[in-house]
Amino acid sequence: MTGPPRGEPLRRRIEAGALRKFARATGQTDPLFTGGEADDAEGITASPTYVGTFCNDALVGVFLPRPEHDMILHTADEVDLFAPIRVGDTIAAVAELELVEEHVGRHGPTTVQRARITLTNQRGEPVATIVVEMRSFSTGQADD
Amino acid sequence: MTEANDFAGIAPGAALPELALAITRADLVRFAGAADDYMPQHWDQPMMIAAGFADVVVHGWLCCAHMCRCVTDWATPRGAILAAYHVTYRQPLYPGPLTCGGEVVAAEAGEVTLELWARDGSGQTVTRATARLRPADAAAELRGRARRNKSRNDAGITGSGAR
């Protein structure tokens, strides 16, 4: 089952502070990702998993709601990187639903949903594709 | 032994130096802010315990970031860039010790493939991944290929030889 692409892409201008903060939060020490002590923010490149920061906002309204499920877990990511993200870039993210499957797992009825997010920069160059997989199920707590 | 900036010298069987760290609740808060990821699974401990989990769970992307750091710390001095990673979060990872590692499983045609793992404090493998490396000087060529593919897709061209 596949849903329609979202209309307007999410757009973000990349700021040095955001890249530095992400690098610190993920333990990076490489000056390529942290900027080191340099004042020249132009040289900072996003570390390889920074692309994941687009997911939550880009996926709003993409996964099908499952109101009977009170738990959702992130179960897989497939990322292909084509171009670096640098300070001053404007990145557009478009997400579309790729797959919805129903299973009966150890948590009972479980829904697996997979969405593809495509990132492009201000020059129209592909930056990355990200396939995110989530599983949702009921823990039974809602019945208490 | 692989020398610095010697992508061609990377061979199957080479092991990445293990990366060992401890993930704290403060790390989860820091990552949530940096990644704009405020899902309650990562901060609402009463909710998670009531749902049958041992604790809040570490963001999958944070575990993935440490696994990729294990790769880039080793690969960058060898003239390699990370071109792709496919990650499966097999078990919940809770705050505490985390060890990441991996091994080169293939090296051919200008591409290196690694298998990666992340283990929790009990030694259980909670996350597995594969990663692909390319020579750093292949990055521009890769971008050009992706741009050409996008142009072809936008134009609806599927035949061979189209530019």
Coordinates of C-alpha atoms in Angstrom, one line a residue:
Chain A
M1 CA 0.0 0.0 0.0
T2 CA 1.5 3.3 -1.0
G3 CA 0.2 6.8 -0.1
P4 CA 0.5 9.9 -2.3
P5 CA 3.6 12.1 -2.1
R6 CA 3.2 15.1 0.2
G7 CA 2.5 18.4 -1.5
E8 CA 5.0 20.9 -0.3
P9 CA 8.5 19.8 0.7
L10 CA 10.0 20.6 4.1
R11 CA 12.8 23.2 3.6
R12 CA 15.5 24.0 6.0
R13 CA 18.5 26.4 5.7
I14 CA 21.5 24.8 7.3
E15 CA 23.1 26.8 10.1
A16 CA 26.5 26.3 11.6
G17 CA 25.1 26.1 15.1
A18 CA 22.8 23.3 14.2
L19 CA 25.6 21.2 12.7
R20 CA 27.9 21.9 15.7
K21 CA 25.2 21.0 18.1
F22 CA 24.4 17.8 16.3
A23 CA 28.1 16.9 16.1
R24 CA 28.5 17.4 19.9
A25 CA 25.4 15.4 20.6
T26 CA 26.7 12.4 18.7
G27 CA 30.2 12.5 20.1
Q28 CA 32.0 13.7 16.9
T29 CA 35.5 15.0 17.3
D30 CA 36.4 15.3 13.6
P31 CA 36.9 19.1 12.9
L32 CA 35.2 18.5 9.5
F33 CA 31.9 17.9 11.4
T34 CA 32.5 20.1 14.5
G35 CA 34.3 23.1 12.9
G36 CA 37.0 22.7 15.5
E37 CA 38.1 26.0 16.9
A38 CA 37.8 27.8 13.6
D39 CA 35.5 30.8 13.3
D40 CA 34.9 29.9 9.6
A41 CA 31.6 28.2 9.8
E42 CA 31.6 27.7 6.0
G43 CA 33.9 24.8 6.3
I44 CA 31.6 22.6 8.5
T45 CA 30.0 19.6 6.9
A46 CA 27.1 17.7 8.4
S47 CA 28.1 14.3 9.8
P48 CA 26.6 11.3 8.0
T49 CA 23.6 10.8 10.2
Y50 CA 22.5 14.4 10.3
V51 CA 20.1 13.5 7.5
G52 CA 18.0 11.8 10.1
T53 CA 17.1 15.2 11.7
F54 CA 14.8 15.8 8.7
C55 CA 12.7 12.7 9.4
N56 CA 10.3 13.7 12.2
D57 CA 9.1 16.9 10.5
A58 CA 9.1 15.4 7.0
L59 CA 7.1 12.4 8.1
V60 CA 4.2 14.4 9.7
G61 CA 1.0 13.1 8.2
V62 CA 2.8 10.5 6.1
F63 CA 2.5 7.3 8.2
L64 CA -1.1 6.1 8.5
P65 CA -2.6 6.6 11.9
R66 CA -3.2 3.5 14.0
P67 CA -5.2 4.9 17.0
E68 CA -5.5 1.4 18.5
H69 CA -1.7 1.2 18.9
D70 CA -0.2 3.0 21.8
M71 CA 3.5 2.2 21.0
I72 CA 5.6 2.9 18.0
L73 CA 9.2 1.8 17.6
H74 CA 11.8 2.8 15.0
T75 CA 13.1 -0.4 13.5
A76 CA 15.2 0.3 10.5
D77 CA 16.8 3.0 8.3
E78 CA 18.3 2.7 4.9
V79 CA 20.4 5.8 3.9
D80 CA 22.2 6.5 0.7
L81 CA 24.3 9.7 0.6
F82 CA 25.0 11.5 -2.6
A83 CA 26.2 15.0 -1.7
P84 CA 27.5 16.6 1.5
I85 CA 25.3 19.0 3.5
R86 CA 27.1 22.3 4.3
V87 CA 26.5 25.5 6.1
G88 CA 24.3 27.8 4.0
D89 CA 22.7 25.0 2.0
T90 CA 18.9 24.9 1.8
I91 CA 17.7 21.3 2.0
A92 CA 14.3 20.3 0.8
A93 CA 12.8 17.0 2.1
V94 CA 9.9 15.2 0.5
A95 CA 8.4 12.1 2.1
E96 CA 6.1 9.4 0.7
L97 CA 4.7 6.3 2.2
E98 CA 6.2 3.2 0.6
L99 CA 4.8 0.2 2.5
V100 CA 2.2 -0.8 5.0
E101 CA 2.1 -4.3 6.3
E102 CA 0.1 -6.0 9.0
H103 CA 1.6 -8.8 11.1
V104 CA 0.9 -10.7 14.2
G105 CA 4.1 -10.5 16.3
R106 CA 5.1 -11.0 19.9
H107 CA 3.2 -7.9 20.7
G108 CA 0.1 -9.1 18.9
P109 CA -1.3 -7.2 15.8
T110 CA 1.6 -5.1 14.5
T111 CA 1.7 -2.6 11.7
V112 CA 4.9 -2.1 9.8
Q113 CA 5.1 1.2 7.8
R114 CA 8.0 2.3 5.6
A115 CA 8.5 5.8 4.1
R116 CA 11.0 7.2 1.7
I117 CA 12.4 10.7 2.3
T118 CA 14.3 12.4 -0.6
L119 CA 16.6 15.3 0.2
T120 CA 17.8 17.8 -2.4
N121 CA 19.8 20.9 -2.1
Q122 CA 19.2 24.4 -3.4
R123 CA 20.9 23.5 -6.7
G124 CA 18.5 20.6 -7.2
E125 CA 21.2 18.1 -6.6
P126 CA 20.2 14.9 -4.8
V127 CA 21.7 14.9 -1.3
A128 CA 20.3 11.7 0.2
T129 CA 17.5 9.2 0.3
I130 CA 16.3 7.8 3.6
V131 CA 14.0 4.9 4.0
V132 CA 12.5 4.8 7.6
E133 CA 10.7 1.8 9.0
M134 CA 8.4 2.0 12.1
R135 CA 6.4 -0.7 13.9
S136 CA 3.3 0.1 15.9
F137 CA 1.4 -2.1 18.3
S138 CA -0.7 -2.1 21.4
T139 CA 0.9 -2.7 24.8
G140 CA -2.4 -3.3 26.4
Q141 CA -2.0 -0.4 28.8
A142 CA -4.8 1.6 27.2
D143 CA -7.2 -1.1 28.5
D144 CA -6.2 -0.6 32.2
Chain B
M1 CA 48.5 -3.2 7.0
T2 CA 46.5 -0.4 5.5
E3 CA 48.3 2.9 5.1
A4 CA 46.8 6.3 5.5
N5 CA 45.0 7.5 2.3
D6 CA 45.2 4.1 0.8
F7 CA 41.7 3.2 -0.1
A8 CA 42.8 0.4 -2.4
G9 CA 44.7 -1.2 0.5
I10 CA 41.5 -1.8 2.5
A11 CA 40.9 -5.6 2.4
P12 CA 38.2 -8.0 3.6
G13 CA 38.8 -9.1 7.2
A14 CA 40.0 -5.7 8.4
A15 CA 38.4 -5.0 11.7
L16 CA 37.3 -1.5 12.8
P17 CA 38.7 -0.3 16.2
E18 CA 35.8 -0.8 18.7
L19 CA 34.1 2.3 20.0
A20 CA 33.0 2.0 23.6
L21 CA 31.0 4.6 25.4
A22 CA 28.2 5.0 27.9
I23 CA 24.9 6.6 26.9
T24 CA 23.4 8.6 29.7
R25 CA 20.0 10.3 30.0
A26 CA 21.7 13.6 29.5
D27 CA 22.9 12.3 26.2
L28 CA 19.3 11.5 25.2
V29 CA 18.2 15.0 26.1
R30 CA 21.1 16.5 24.2
F31 CA 20.4 14.4 21.1
A32 CA 16.6 15.1 21.3
G33 CA 17.4 18.8 21.1
A34 CA 20.0 18.5 18.4
A35 CA 17.8 16.2 16.3
D36 CA 14.4 17.7 17.0
D37 CA 13.3 14.2 18.2
Y38 CA 11.0 14.5 21.2
M39 CA 9.2 11.1 21.0
P40 CA 8.2 10.1 24.5
Q41 CA 9.8 6.7 24.1
H42 CA 13.1 8.5 24.8
W43 CA 12.1 10.5 27.9
D44 CA 8.9 9.2 29.5
Q45 CA 10.2 6.5 31.8
P46 CA 6.9 5.8 33.6
M47 CA 5.1 5.4 30.3
M48 CA 7.8 3.0 29.0
I49 CA 7.9 0.9 32.2
A50 CA 4.1 0.7 32.2
A51 CA 4.3 -0.5 28.6
G52 CA 6.6 -3.4 29.5
F53 CA 10.0 -1.9 28.7
A54 CA 12.9 -1.8 31.2
D55 CA 13.5 2.0 30.7
V56 CA 13.3 4.7 28.1
V57 CA 14.9 3.6 24.8
V58 CA 17.9 5.3 23.2
H59 CA 17.1 7.0 19.9
G60 CA 17.8 4.6 17.0
W61 CA 19.5 7.5 15.2
L62 CA 21.8 8.1 18.1
C63 CA 22.9 4.5 18.2
C64 CA 23.3 4.7 14.4
A65 CA 25.4 7.9 14.7
H66 CA 27.9 6.2 17.0
M67 CA 28.1 3.2 14.7
C68 CA 28.8 5.5 11.8
R69 CA 31.4 7.4 13.9
C70 CA 33.1 4.1 14.4
V71 CA 33.3 3.9 10.6
T72 CA 34.3 7.5 9.8
D73 CA 37.0 7.7 12.5
W74 CA 38.7 4.7 10.8
A75 CA 37.8 5.4 7.1
T76 CA 38.4 9.1 6.8
P77 CA 42.2 8.9 7.3
R78 CA 42.2 6.1 4.6
G79 CA 40.7 8.4 2.0
A80 CA 37.2 6.9 2.2
I81 CA 33.8 8.4 2.6
L82 CA 30.6 6.9 3.9
A83 CA 28.3 6.4 0.9
A84 CA 25.5 4.4 2.5
Y85 CA 24.3 2.7 5.6
H86 CA 21.5 0.3 6.2
V87 CA 20.6 -0.2 9.9
T88 CA 18.3 -2.6 11.6
Y89 CA 17.3 -1.9 15.3
R90 CA 16.8 -5.5 16.5
Q91 CA 16.3 -4.9 20.2
P92 CA 15.6 -1.9 22.4
L93 CA 18.8 -0.2 23.6
Y94 CA 18.5 1.4 27.0
P95 CA 20.8 4.0 28.5
G96 CA 24.1 2.4 29.6
P97 CA 27.2 0.9 28.0
L98 CA 27.3 0.7 24.2
T99 CA 30.1 -0.9 22.1
C100 CA 30.2 -0.5 18.3
G101 CA 32.4 -2.3 15.9
G102 CA 32.6 -3.9 12.5
E103 CA 34.6 -5.6 9.8
V104 CA 35.3 -5.2 6.1
V105 CA 33.5 -8.0 4.3
A106 CA 34.1 -7.0 0.6
A107 CA 36.4 -4.6 -1.3
E108 CA 36.0 -4.5 -5.0
A109 CA 35.4 -2.1 -7.9
G110 CA 36.2 1.0 -5.9
E111 CA 33.7 0.1 -3.2
V112 CA 34.2 -1.3 0.3
T113 CA 31.4 -3.0 2.2
L114 CA 31.4 -3.3 6.0
E115 CA 29.2 -5.2 8.4
L116 CA 28.6 -3.3 11.7
W117 CA 27.2 -4.1 15.1
A118 CA 26.3 -2.4 18.3
R119 CA 26.1 -4.3 21.6
D120 CA 24.7 -3.2 24.9
G121 CA 26.2 -3.7 28.4
S122 CA 25.2 -7.3 28.5
G123 CA 26.9 -8.1 25.2
Q124 CA 23.7 -8.5 23.3
T125 CA 23.8 -7.3 19.8
V126 CA 21.0 -4.7 19.6
T127 CA 21.6 -3.2 16.2
R128 CA 23.2 -4.4 13.0
A129 CA 24.1 -2.5 9.9
T130 CA 25.9 -2.7 6.6
A131 CA 27.8 0.3 5.3
R132 CA 29.4 1.2 1.9
L133 CA 32.5 3.3 1.5
R134 CA 33.8 5.0 -1.6
P135 CA 37.1 6.7 -2.3
A136 CA 36.8 10.4 -1.3
D137 CA 37.7 11.4 -4.8
A138 CA 34.7 9.4 -6.1
A139 CA 32.4 11.7 -4.3
A140 CA 32.2 14.3 -7.1
E141 CA 31.6 11.5 -9.6
L142 CA 28.9 10.1 -7.4
R143 CA 27.1 13.4 -7.2
G144 CA 27.3 13.8 -11.0
R145 CA 25.7 10.4 -11.5
A146 CA 22.9 11.1 -9.0
R147 CA 22.3 14.5 -10.7
R148 CA 22.1 12.8 -14.1
N149 CA 19.8 10.1 -12.8
K150 CA 17.5 12.8 -11.3
S151 CA 17.4 14.7 -14.5
R152 CA 16.5 11.6 -16.4
N153 CA 13.8 10.7 -13.9
D154 CA 12.4 14.2 -14.0
A155 CA 12.3 14.0 -17.8
G156 CA 10.8 10.5 -17.8
I157 CA 13.7 9.1 -19.7
T158 CA 14.3 5.4 -19.1
G159 CA 16.3 4.3 -22.1
S160 CA 20.0 3.7 -22.1
G161 CA 22.4 6.3 -23.5
A162 CA 20.2 9.2 -22.6
R163 CA 22.0 12.2 -21.2

